[in-house]
Amino acid sequence: MKDHAANSWEGRADAHNLYGFTDLPSVAERGAVVLTHGHGPYVVDVHGREYLDANSGLWNMVAGFDHPGLAAAAKAQYDRFPGYHAFFGRMSDQTVMLSEKLIEVSPFARGKVFYTNSGSEANDTLVKMLWFLAGAEGAPKRRKIITRKGGYHGVTAVSASMTGKPYNEDFGLPLPGFLHLTCPHYWREGRDGESEAEFTARLARELEDMIAAEAADTIAAFVAEPVLGAGGVIPPPEGYFQAIQPILKKHGIPLISDEVICGFGRTGAVWGCESYGFVPDGIISSKALTAGLFPMGAVILGPDLADRMQTAVEDAEEFAHGFTASGHPVGCAIALKAIEVILDGDSDAPPLIHSARALIPLFEAGLAQIAQHPNIGEVRVRGLMGALEAVQDKATKKPFPGDLNISEKIANTCTDHGLICRPLGQSIVLCPPFVMTEAQMAEMFDKLEAALTAVFDAVA
Ligand SMILES: *Cc1c(COP(=O)(O)O)cnc(C)c1O
């Protein structure tokens, strides 16, 4: 690492932090960005520089960085009852109310909720529930989990095993029994002459074949993001979930929708599964659940899984699982307020989901404009999540050489222009907060365009 002055924020950040998910050469070169506060969709660093955050923090700060209603809900709950657990038959009133609300806004007529501190832990908890069920229902072999390459489900040993990313090899993961299907990315994975519908049919056959090869009674669940997020914003090909779900149903395999990013309006509907016209057997939620103001995740079980878990737990008399801060009253109070702000609107403000929907056409138009660029191979978009994939050659889809770190270069140049966006593989990801104004969205595209032009001119 380059030495940043020991008494600078950058040097102090280097001295005592092990950076996670960070391109170290970029930090060595440029120094960490140390932030002090934010307003609306902007964040401000220790040098007073302001950045338009086109990623809503990490997909989660949908209400921006200074929402008064959310902060007030947190403060009020800290004053009233600042902490409690959800063990031993005790829980806070806020926890009871949030679970009611989550079932009400879920696609399920009824169901049950279990809280965690993160999306990773929610996926981990889901897997433990399924393993618990397998034991209780006399099907001890039913432990395998199917996900897709490029899918992101978290970083704990189990949820990282579900994540279909090559970096997991660095950890000797996945654990045995975690199976990964082809990434449902038509532009990259579709074969020459294969239509999108044929691609979908091939993926469905691949699932059938995997179930046959592994034996259906060894598979505990299929878990999928409606739109792959950290895989680079990849919407499924046409008819994907309609092709997959009947196969799973036939074999009695639950379909779990990992809605950690899609949940609460990101795709324009409340849930991603709603956008794609399917009702899953369970939902994983986090990120926008508290609009990023509190670490919280939730497993939401639909009627069938909720009933089976209830029976299994009654037989065992206890589900020996939970985190000290599961169902934390402050987290629950914030989540209740976040759901109100997003879905119902608070005070005089319209629901943020309406603001998000109103922004979608502008977002799509801005991305379509940038797609004209000769070095942009594909634009992917669903709701307010989008990605631009850089290519060296548009006709052959040939990527830039990996050692060029093209997306890092673009993101770093964006940062120089006062715009935060995320490099992901050869893509640049945009995930604007719902509070962005039309003018701020125009500013986002202007800055992105300037950065793209500068980088592509330099490497051409
Ligand atoms: C972020 C994410 C997770 C993991 O959530 P953490 O809170 O970071 O543990 C799981 N699934 C999806 C789809 C995510 O985007």
Coordinates of C-alpha atoms and ligand atoms in Angstrom, one line a residue:
M1 CA 0.0 0.0 0.0
K2 CA 1.1 3.5 -0.7
D3 CA 1.6 5.3 2.6
H4 CA -0.9 8.0 3.2
A5 CA 0.2 10.5 5.8
A6 CA -0.2 8.9 9.2
N7 CA -2.2 11.8 10.6
S8 CA -4.5 12.0 7.6
W9 CA -7.9 10.4 7.6
E10 CA -6.7 8.2 4.7
G11 CA -3.6 7.1 6.7
R12 CA -5.7 6.5 9.8
A13 CA -8.2 4.5 7.8
D14 CA -5.4 2.3 6.4
A15 CA -3.7 1.8 9.7
H16 CA -6.5 0.1 11.6
N17 CA -9.0 -1.3 9.1
L18 CA -9.0 -4.5 7.2
Y19 CA -10.9 -3.4 4.1
G20 CA -13.6 -5.8 2.9
F21 CA -14.8 -6.0 -0.7
T22 CA -12.3 -3.3 -1.7
D23 CA -9.9 -3.1 -4.6
L24 CA -6.7 -2.4 -2.6
P25 CA -4.7 -0.9 -5.4
S26 CA -7.4 1.7 -5.8
V27 CA -7.3 2.6 -2.1
A28 CA -3.5 2.6 -2.1
E29 CA -3.5 5.0 -5.0
R30 CA -6.4 7.3 -4.0
G31 CA -7.0 6.8 -0.3
A32 CA -10.2 5.7 1.4
V33 CA -13.2 8.0 1.1
V34 CA -14.0 8.9 4.7
L35 CA -17.5 10.2 5.1
T36 CA -19.1 12.4 7.8
H37 CA -22.7 12.9 6.8
G38 CA -25.2 13.1 4.0
H39 CA -28.3 14.9 2.8
G40 CA -30.9 13.6 0.4
P41 CA -29.0 11.3 -2.1
Y42 CA -25.6 13.0 -1.4
V43 CA -22.8 12.0 1.0
V44 CA -20.0 14.4 2.2
D45 CA -16.4 13.4 3.1
V46 CA -14.0 14.7 5.7
H47 CA -12.6 17.2 3.1
G48 CA -16.1 18.6 2.5
R49 CA -16.4 17.0 -0.9
E50 CA -19.9 16.1 -1.9
Y51 CA -20.8 13.0 -3.8
L52 CA -24.1 12.0 -5.4
D53 CA -24.5 8.4 -4.3
A54 CA -26.0 6.6 -7.2
N55 CA -26.0 3.3 -5.3
S56 CA -28.2 4.2 -2.3
G57 CA -25.2 3.4 -0.1
L58 CA -25.2 -0.4 -0.6
W59 CA -28.6 -0.7 -2.3
N60 CA -30.3 0.0 1.0
M61 CA -30.5 3.8 1.8
V62 CA -33.6 4.2 -0.4
A63 CA -34.9 7.2 1.6
G64 CA -31.5 9.0 1.4
F65 CA -29.1 10.1 4.1
D66 CA -31.1 12.5 6.3
H67 CA -34.7 11.3 6.3
P68 CA -36.3 13.2 9.3
G69 CA -39.2 10.7 9.9
L70 CA -36.9 7.7 10.1
A71 CA -34.4 9.4 12.4
A72 CA -37.3 10.5 14.6
A73 CA -38.7 7.0 14.8
A74 CA -35.3 5.7 15.9
K75 CA -34.8 8.4 18.5
A76 CA -38.3 7.9 19.9
Q77 CA -37.8 4.2 20.2
Y78 CA -34.4 4.6 21.9
D79 CA -36.1 6.8 24.4
R80 CA -38.9 4.4 25.0
F81 CA -37.2 1.0 25.0
P82 CA -33.7 1.0 23.6
G83 CA -33.1 -2.8 23.3
Y84 CA -34.4 -6.2 23.9
H85 CA -34.2 -9.8 22.6
A86 CA -36.7 -12.2 21.2
F87 CA -35.8 -15.3 23.2
F88 CA -37.6 -17.3 25.9
G89 CA -41.1 -16.2 24.8
R90 CA -40.4 -12.5 25.2
M91 CA -40.2 -9.8 22.5
S92 CA -40.9 -6.1 22.2
D93 CA -44.3 -4.7 21.1
Q94 CA -42.5 -3.2 18.0
T95 CA -41.4 -6.8 17.0
V96 CA -45.0 -8.0 17.2
M97 CA -46.2 -5.0 15.1
L98 CA -43.5 -5.4 12.5
S99 CA -44.3 -9.1 11.9
E100 CA -48.0 -8.3 11.4
K101 CA -47.0 -5.6 9.0
L102 CA -44.6 -7.8 7.0
I103 CA -47.1 -10.5 6.6
E104 CA -49.7 -7.9 5.6
V105 CA -47.4 -6.5 2.8
S106 CA -46.1 -9.9 1.8
P107 CA -47.7 -11.9 -1.0
F108 CA -48.8 -14.4 1.7
A109 CA -52.3 -14.6 3.2
R110 CA -50.5 -15.8 6.4
G111 CA -47.1 -16.8 7.5
K112 CA -44.4 -16.4 10.1
V113 CA -41.3 -14.1 10.4
F114 CA -37.9 -14.7 12.0
Y115 CA -35.4 -11.8 12.5
T116 CA -31.7 -11.6 12.0
N117 CA -29.1 -8.8 11.8
S118 CA -28.3 -9.1 8.1
G119 CA -29.3 -10.7 4.8
S120 CA -26.5 -13.2 5.1
E121 CA -27.8 -14.4 8.5
A122 CA -31.4 -14.5 7.0
N123 CA -30.2 -16.9 4.3
D124 CA -28.2 -18.9 6.9
T125 CA -31.3 -19.0 9.1
L126 CA -33.4 -20.2 6.2
V127 CA -31.0 -23.1 5.5
K128 CA -31.0 -24.0 9.2
M129 CA -34.9 -24.0 9.2
L130 CA -34.9 -26.3 6.1
W131 CA -32.3 -28.6 7.8
F132 CA -34.4 -28.6 11.0
L133 CA -37.5 -29.5 8.9
A134 CA -35.6 -32.3 7.1
G135 CA -34.7 -33.9 10.4
A136 CA -38.2 -33.4 12.0
E137 CA -40.0 -34.7 8.9
G138 CA -37.9 -37.9 8.7
A139 CA -36.1 -36.8 5.5
P140 CA -32.6 -36.3 6.8
K141 CA -31.0 -36.5 3.3
R142 CA -33.0 -33.4 2.2
R143 CA -30.2 -30.9 2.7
K144 CA -28.9 -29.6 -0.7
I145 CA -29.5 -26.0 -1.7
I146 CA -29.7 -25.0 -5.4
T147 CA -28.8 -21.4 -6.4
R148 CA -27.4 -19.8 -9.6
K149 CA -23.9 -18.7 -10.6
G150 CA -23.7 -15.0 -10.2
G151 CA -26.3 -15.1 -7.5
Y152 CA -25.4 -13.3 -4.3
H153 CA -26.8 -14.5 -1.0
G154 CA -24.3 -13.3 1.5
V155 CA -20.9 -14.0 3.1
T156 CA -21.4 -16.3 6.2
A157 CA -20.0 -19.8 5.5
V158 CA -23.5 -21.0 4.5
S159 CA -24.8 -18.0 2.6
A160 CA -21.4 -17.6 0.9
S161 CA -21.8 -21.2 -0.2
M162 CA -25.1 -20.2 -1.8
T163 CA -23.5 -17.2 -3.5
G164 CA -22.3 -18.2 -6.9
K165 CA -19.1 -16.1 -7.2
P166 CA -15.6 -17.3 -8.1
Y167 CA -14.0 -15.5 -5.1
N168 CA -15.5 -18.1 -2.8
E169 CA -12.8 -20.4 -3.9
D170 CA -10.4 -18.3 -1.9
F171 CA -12.2 -19.6 1.2
G172 CA -12.4 -23.2 0.1
L173 CA -16.2 -22.7 -0.4
P174 CA -18.8 -23.7 -1.3
L175 CA -19.5 -26.3 1.4
P176 CA -20.7 -29.6 0.0
G177 CA -24.3 -29.8 -1.0
F178 CA -24.5 -26.3 -2.4
L179 CA -25.2 -26.5 -6.1
H180 CA -25.1 -23.7 -8.7
L181 CA -27.0 -23.6 -12.0
T182 CA -26.1 -21.5 -15.0
C183 CA -26.4 -17.7 -14.6
P184 CA -29.7 -16.7 -16.2
H185 CA -28.0 -14.0 -18.3
Y186 CA -29.2 -14.3 -21.9
W187 CA -26.8 -11.7 -23.3
R188 CA -23.7 -13.5 -22.0
E189 CA -24.9 -17.1 -21.6
G190 CA -27.3 -17.4 -24.6
R191 CA -25.8 -19.5 -27.4
D192 CA -25.5 -18.5 -31.0
G193 CA -28.9 -18.5 -32.7
E194 CA -30.6 -19.4 -29.4
S195 CA -33.7 -17.2 -28.7
E196 CA -34.5 -15.9 -25.3
A197 CA -37.4 -18.3 -24.9
E198 CA -35.1 -21.2 -25.9
F199 CA -32.5 -20.0 -23.4
T200 CA -35.2 -20.1 -20.7
A201 CA -36.2 -23.6 -21.7
R202 CA -32.6 -24.7 -21.6
L203 CA -32.2 -23.4 -18.1
A204 CA -35.4 -25.2 -17.0
R205 CA -34.1 -28.4 -18.5
E206 CA -30.8 -27.9 -16.7
L207 CA -32.8 -27.7 -13.4
E208 CA -34.7 -30.8 -14.2
D209 CA -31.5 -32.6 -15.0
M210 CA -29.8 -31.5 -11.8
I211 CA -32.8 -32.6 -9.7
A212 CA -32.8 -36.0 -11.5
A213 CA -29.0 -36.4 -11.1
E214 CA -29.0 -35.4 -7.4
A215 CA -32.3 -37.1 -6.5
A216 CA -35.2 -34.9 -5.6
D217 CA -35.4 -36.1 -2.1
T218 CA -32.0 -34.7 -1.3
I219 CA -32.9 -31.1 -2.3
A220 CA -34.1 -28.7 0.4
A221 CA -34.7 -25.6 -1.6
F222 CA -34.1 -23.5 -4.7
V223 CA -33.2 -19.9 -3.7
A224 CA -33.1 -17.1 -6.3
E225 CA -33.0 -13.3 -6.5
P226 CA -35.8 -12.0 -8.8
V227 CA -33.1 -9.8 -10.4
L228 CA -29.5 -10.8 -9.6
G229 CA -28.1 -7.7 -7.8
A230 CA -24.5 -8.1 -6.9
G231 CA -24.1 -10.4 -9.9
G232 CA -24.4 -7.2 -12.0
V233 CA -28.2 -6.4 -12.1
I234 CA -29.3 -9.3 -14.3
P235 CA -33.0 -9.6 -14.8
P236 CA -34.2 -13.1 -15.7
P237 CA -34.9 -14.1 -19.3
E238 CA -38.5 -14.1 -20.5
G239 CA -40.7 -16.6 -18.7
Y240 CA -38.0 -17.8 -16.4
F241 CA -39.8 -18.1 -13.1
Q242 CA -42.9 -19.5 -14.9
A243 CA -40.7 -22.2 -16.4
I244 CA -38.8 -23.0 -13.1
Q245 CA -41.6 -23.0 -10.6
P246 CA -43.7 -25.9 -11.9
I247 CA -40.6 -28.1 -11.9
L248 CA -39.9 -27.3 -8.3
K249 CA -43.6 -27.8 -7.4
K250 CA -43.6 -31.2 -9.1
H251 CA -40.7 -32.3 -6.9
G252 CA -41.9 -30.6 -3.7
I253 CA -38.9 -28.3 -3.6
P254 CA -39.6 -24.8 -2.1
L255 CA -38.9 -21.7 -4.1
I256 CA -37.4 -19.0 -2.0
S257 CA -37.2 -15.5 -3.3
D258 CA -34.1 -13.6 -2.0
E259 CA -35.6 -10.1 -2.0
V260 CA -32.8 -8.4 0.0
I261 CA -32.4 -5.9 -2.9
C262 CA -35.7 -6.1 -4.7
G263 CA -37.8 -5.9 -1.6
F264 CA -39.8 -2.7 -0.9
G265 CA -40.0 -1.0 -4.2
R266 CA -36.7 -1.4 -6.0
T267 CA -38.2 -3.1 -9.1
G268 CA -41.2 -0.7 -9.0
A269 CA -43.5 -3.3 -7.3
V270 CA -43.3 -4.0 -3.5
W271 CA -41.5 -7.2 -4.2
G272 CA -39.4 -8.5 -7.1
C273 CA -41.6 -11.7 -7.2
E274 CA -44.6 -9.4 -7.8
S275 CA -42.7 -7.8 -10.8
Y276 CA -42.1 -11.2 -12.3
G277 CA -45.5 -12.7 -11.5
F278 CA -44.8 -15.5 -9.1
V279 CA -45.5 -16.3 -5.5
P280 CA -42.6 -18.0 -3.7
D281 CA -42.8 -20.2 -0.7
G282 CA -40.6 -17.9 1.4
I283 CA -38.9 -14.5 1.2
I284 CA -35.6 -13.3 2.5
S285 CA -35.6 -9.5 3.3
S286 CA -33.0 -7.0 4.5
K287 CA -31.3 -3.8 3.1
A288 CA -34.3 -1.5 2.4
L289 CA -36.3 -3.2 5.3
T290 CA -34.9 -0.5 7.6
A291 CA -34.0 1.9 4.7
G292 CA -30.4 1.2 5.8
L293 CA -30.8 2.8 9.2
F294 CA -30.4 -0.4 11.2
P295 CA -28.8 -3.8 10.6
M296 CA -31.7 -6.2 10.2
G297 CA -32.8 -9.1 8.1
A298 CA -35.9 -11.3 8.1
V299 CA -37.0 -14.7 6.9
I300 CA -40.6 -14.6 5.9
L301 CA -42.2 -18.0 5.6
G302 CA -45.4 -18.5 3.5
P303 CA -48.3 -20.6 4.8
D304 CA -46.9 -24.1 3.9
L305 CA -43.4 -23.6 5.3
A306 CA -44.8 -21.7 8.3
D307 CA -47.2 -24.5 9.2
R308 CA -44.5 -27.2 8.7
M309 CA -42.0 -25.3 10.9
Q310 CA -44.6 -24.7 13.5
T311 CA -45.4 -28.4 13.7
A312 CA -41.7 -29.3 13.7
V313 CA -40.9 -26.8 16.5
E314 CA -43.9 -27.9 18.6
D315 CA -42.7 -31.5 18.3
A316 CA -39.1 -30.5 19.4
E317 CA -40.5 -28.0 21.8
E318 CA -37.9 -25.5 20.8
F319 CA -36.2 -24.0 17.7
A320 CA -32.8 -23.5 19.1
H321 CA -31.8 -20.6 16.9
G322 CA -31.7 -16.8 17.3
F323 CA -29.4 -13.8 17.5
T324 CA -29.1 -11.6 20.6
A325 CA -30.4 -8.7 18.6
S326 CA -33.1 -10.6 16.6
G327 CA -36.2 -8.5 16.5
H328 CA -34.5 -5.5 18.1
P329 CA -37.1 -3.0 19.2
V330 CA -35.3 0.0 17.6
G331 CA -34.7 -1.9 14.4
C332 CA -38.4 -3.0 14.3
A333 CA -39.6 0.6 15.0
I334 CA -37.4 1.9 12.2
A335 CA -38.6 -0.9 9.8
L336 CA -42.2 0.0 10.6
K337 CA -41.5 3.6 9.8
A338 CA -39.5 2.7 6.7
I339 CA -42.4 0.5 5.3
E340 CA -44.8 3.4 6.0
V341 CA -42.5 5.9 4.3
I342 CA -42.0 3.7 1.3
L343 CA -45.5 2.2 0.8
D344 CA -48.0 4.6 2.5
G345 CA -46.2 8.0 2.6
D346 CA -45.6 9.9 5.9
S347 CA -46.8 13.4 6.9
D348 CA -47.5 15.2 3.6
A349 CA -44.9 13.2 1.6
P350 CA -46.2 10.8 -1.0
P351 CA -45.1 7.1 -0.7
L352 CA -41.5 6.8 -1.8
I353 CA -42.5 3.9 -4.0
H354 CA -44.6 6.4 -6.1
S355 CA -41.5 8.6 -6.4
A356 CA -39.5 5.6 -7.4
R357 CA -42.0 4.6 -10.1
A358 CA -42.1 8.1 -11.5
L359 CA -38.3 8.1 -11.8
I360 CA -38.1 4.8 -13.7
P361 CA -38.8 6.1 -17.2
L362 CA -36.1 8.8 -16.8
F363 CA -33.7 6.2 -15.5
E364 CA -34.4 3.9 -18.5
A365 CA -34.1 6.8 -20.9
G366 CA -30.8 7.9 -19.4
L367 CA -29.4 4.4 -19.6
A368 CA -30.6 3.9 -23.2
Q369 CA -28.8 7.1 -24.1
I370 CA -25.5 5.8 -22.7
A371 CA -26.1 2.4 -24.3
Q372 CA -25.3 4.2 -27.7
H373 CA -21.7 4.4 -26.7
P374 CA -19.5 2.0 -28.8
N375 CA -17.9 0.6 -25.6
I376 CA -21.1 -0.2 -23.8
G377 CA -22.1 -3.7 -24.8
E378 CA -25.3 -4.2 -22.8
V379 CA -27.6 -2.1 -20.6
R380 CA -29.6 -4.0 -18.1
V381 CA -32.4 -2.4 -16.1
R382 CA -35.4 -3.3 -14.0
G383 CA -37.1 -0.5 -12.0
L384 CA -34.5 1.6 -10.3
M385 CA -31.6 -0.8 -10.6
G386 CA -29.4 -0.8 -13.7
A387 CA -26.0 -1.8 -15.1
L388 CA -23.9 -0.8 -18.0
E389 CA -21.5 -3.5 -19.3
A390 CA -18.3 -2.2 -20.8
V391 CA -16.9 -4.1 -23.8
Q392 CA -13.9 -3.6 -26.0
D393 CA -15.8 -4.7 -29.0
K394 CA -19.6 -4.3 -29.2
A395 CA -20.2 -6.6 -32.1
T396 CA -18.3 -9.6 -30.6
K397 CA -19.1 -8.7 -27.0
K398 CA -15.3 -9.0 -26.3
P399 CA -14.6 -7.8 -22.8
F400 CA -11.7 -5.5 -22.0
P401 CA -8.6 -7.3 -20.7
G402 CA -9.1 -8.1 -17.0
D403 CA -5.9 -6.4 -15.9
L404 CA -7.2 -3.1 -17.3
N405 CA -9.8 -3.0 -14.4
I406 CA -12.0 -1.0 -16.6
S407 CA -15.0 -0.8 -14.3
E408 CA -12.7 0.3 -11.4
K409 CA -11.3 3.0 -13.6
I410 CA -14.8 4.2 -14.5
A411 CA -16.0 4.2 -10.9
N412 CA -12.8 6.0 -9.7
T413 CA -13.2 8.6 -12.4
C414 CA -16.9 9.0 -11.4
T415 CA -15.7 9.6 -7.8
D416 CA -13.4 12.4 -9.2
H417 CA -16.5 13.9 -10.8
G418 CA -18.5 13.7 -7.5
L419 CA -20.5 10.6 -8.3
I420 CA -20.5 7.3 -6.5
C421 CA -21.3 4.2 -8.5
R422 CA -20.2 0.7 -8.2
P423 CA -17.9 -1.4 -10.4
L424 CA -19.0 -5.0 -10.7
G425 CA -17.0 -7.3 -13.0
Q426 CA -17.0 -5.4 -16.3
S427 CA -20.1 -3.5 -15.3
I428 CA -21.0 -0.3 -13.6
V429 CA -24.0 -0.6 -11.4
L430 CA -26.5 2.2 -10.6
C431 CA -29.1 1.9 -7.9
P432 CA -30.4 5.4 -7.1
P433 CA -32.2 6.2 -3.9
F434 CA -36.0 6.8 -4.3
V435 CA -35.6 10.3 -3.0
M436 CA -33.5 11.4 -6.0
T437 CA -35.1 14.4 -7.9
E438 CA -35.3 14.6 -11.6
A439 CA -32.6 17.2 -11.6
Q440 CA -30.3 15.0 -9.5
M441 CA -30.9 12.1 -11.9
A442 CA -29.9 14.3 -14.8
E443 CA -26.8 15.3 -12.8
M444 CA -26.0 11.6 -12.2
F445 CA -26.1 10.8 -16.0
D446 CA -24.1 13.9 -16.9
K447 CA -21.4 12.9 -14.5
L448 CA -21.4 9.3 -15.6
E449 CA -21.3 10.3 -19.2
A450 CA -18.3 12.6 -18.6
A451 CA -16.4 9.8 -16.7
L452 CA -17.2 7.2 -19.3
T453 CA -15.9 9.4 -22.1
A454 CA -12.7 10.2 -20.2
V455 CA -12.0 6.6 -19.5
F456 CA -12.9 5.1 -22.9
D457 CA -10.9 7.9 -24.7
A458 CA -7.9 7.0 -22.5
V459 CA -8.0 3.3 -23.2
A460 CA -9.1 3.4 -26.9
Ligands
LIG1 C1 -26.8 -7.9 0.3 C2 -27.4 -9.2 0.0 C3 -27.4 -10.3 0.9 C4 -26.6 -10.2 2.2 O1 -27.0 -9.2 3.0 P1 -26.0 -8.7 4.2 O2 -26.8 -7.8 5.0 O3 -24.9 -8.0 3.5 O4 -25.5 -9.9 4.9 C5 -28.2 -11.4 0.6 N1 -28.9 -11.5 -0.5 C6 -28.9 -10.5 -1.4 C7 -29.7 -10.6 -2.7 C8 -28.2 -9.3 -1.2 O5 -28.2 -8.4 -2.1

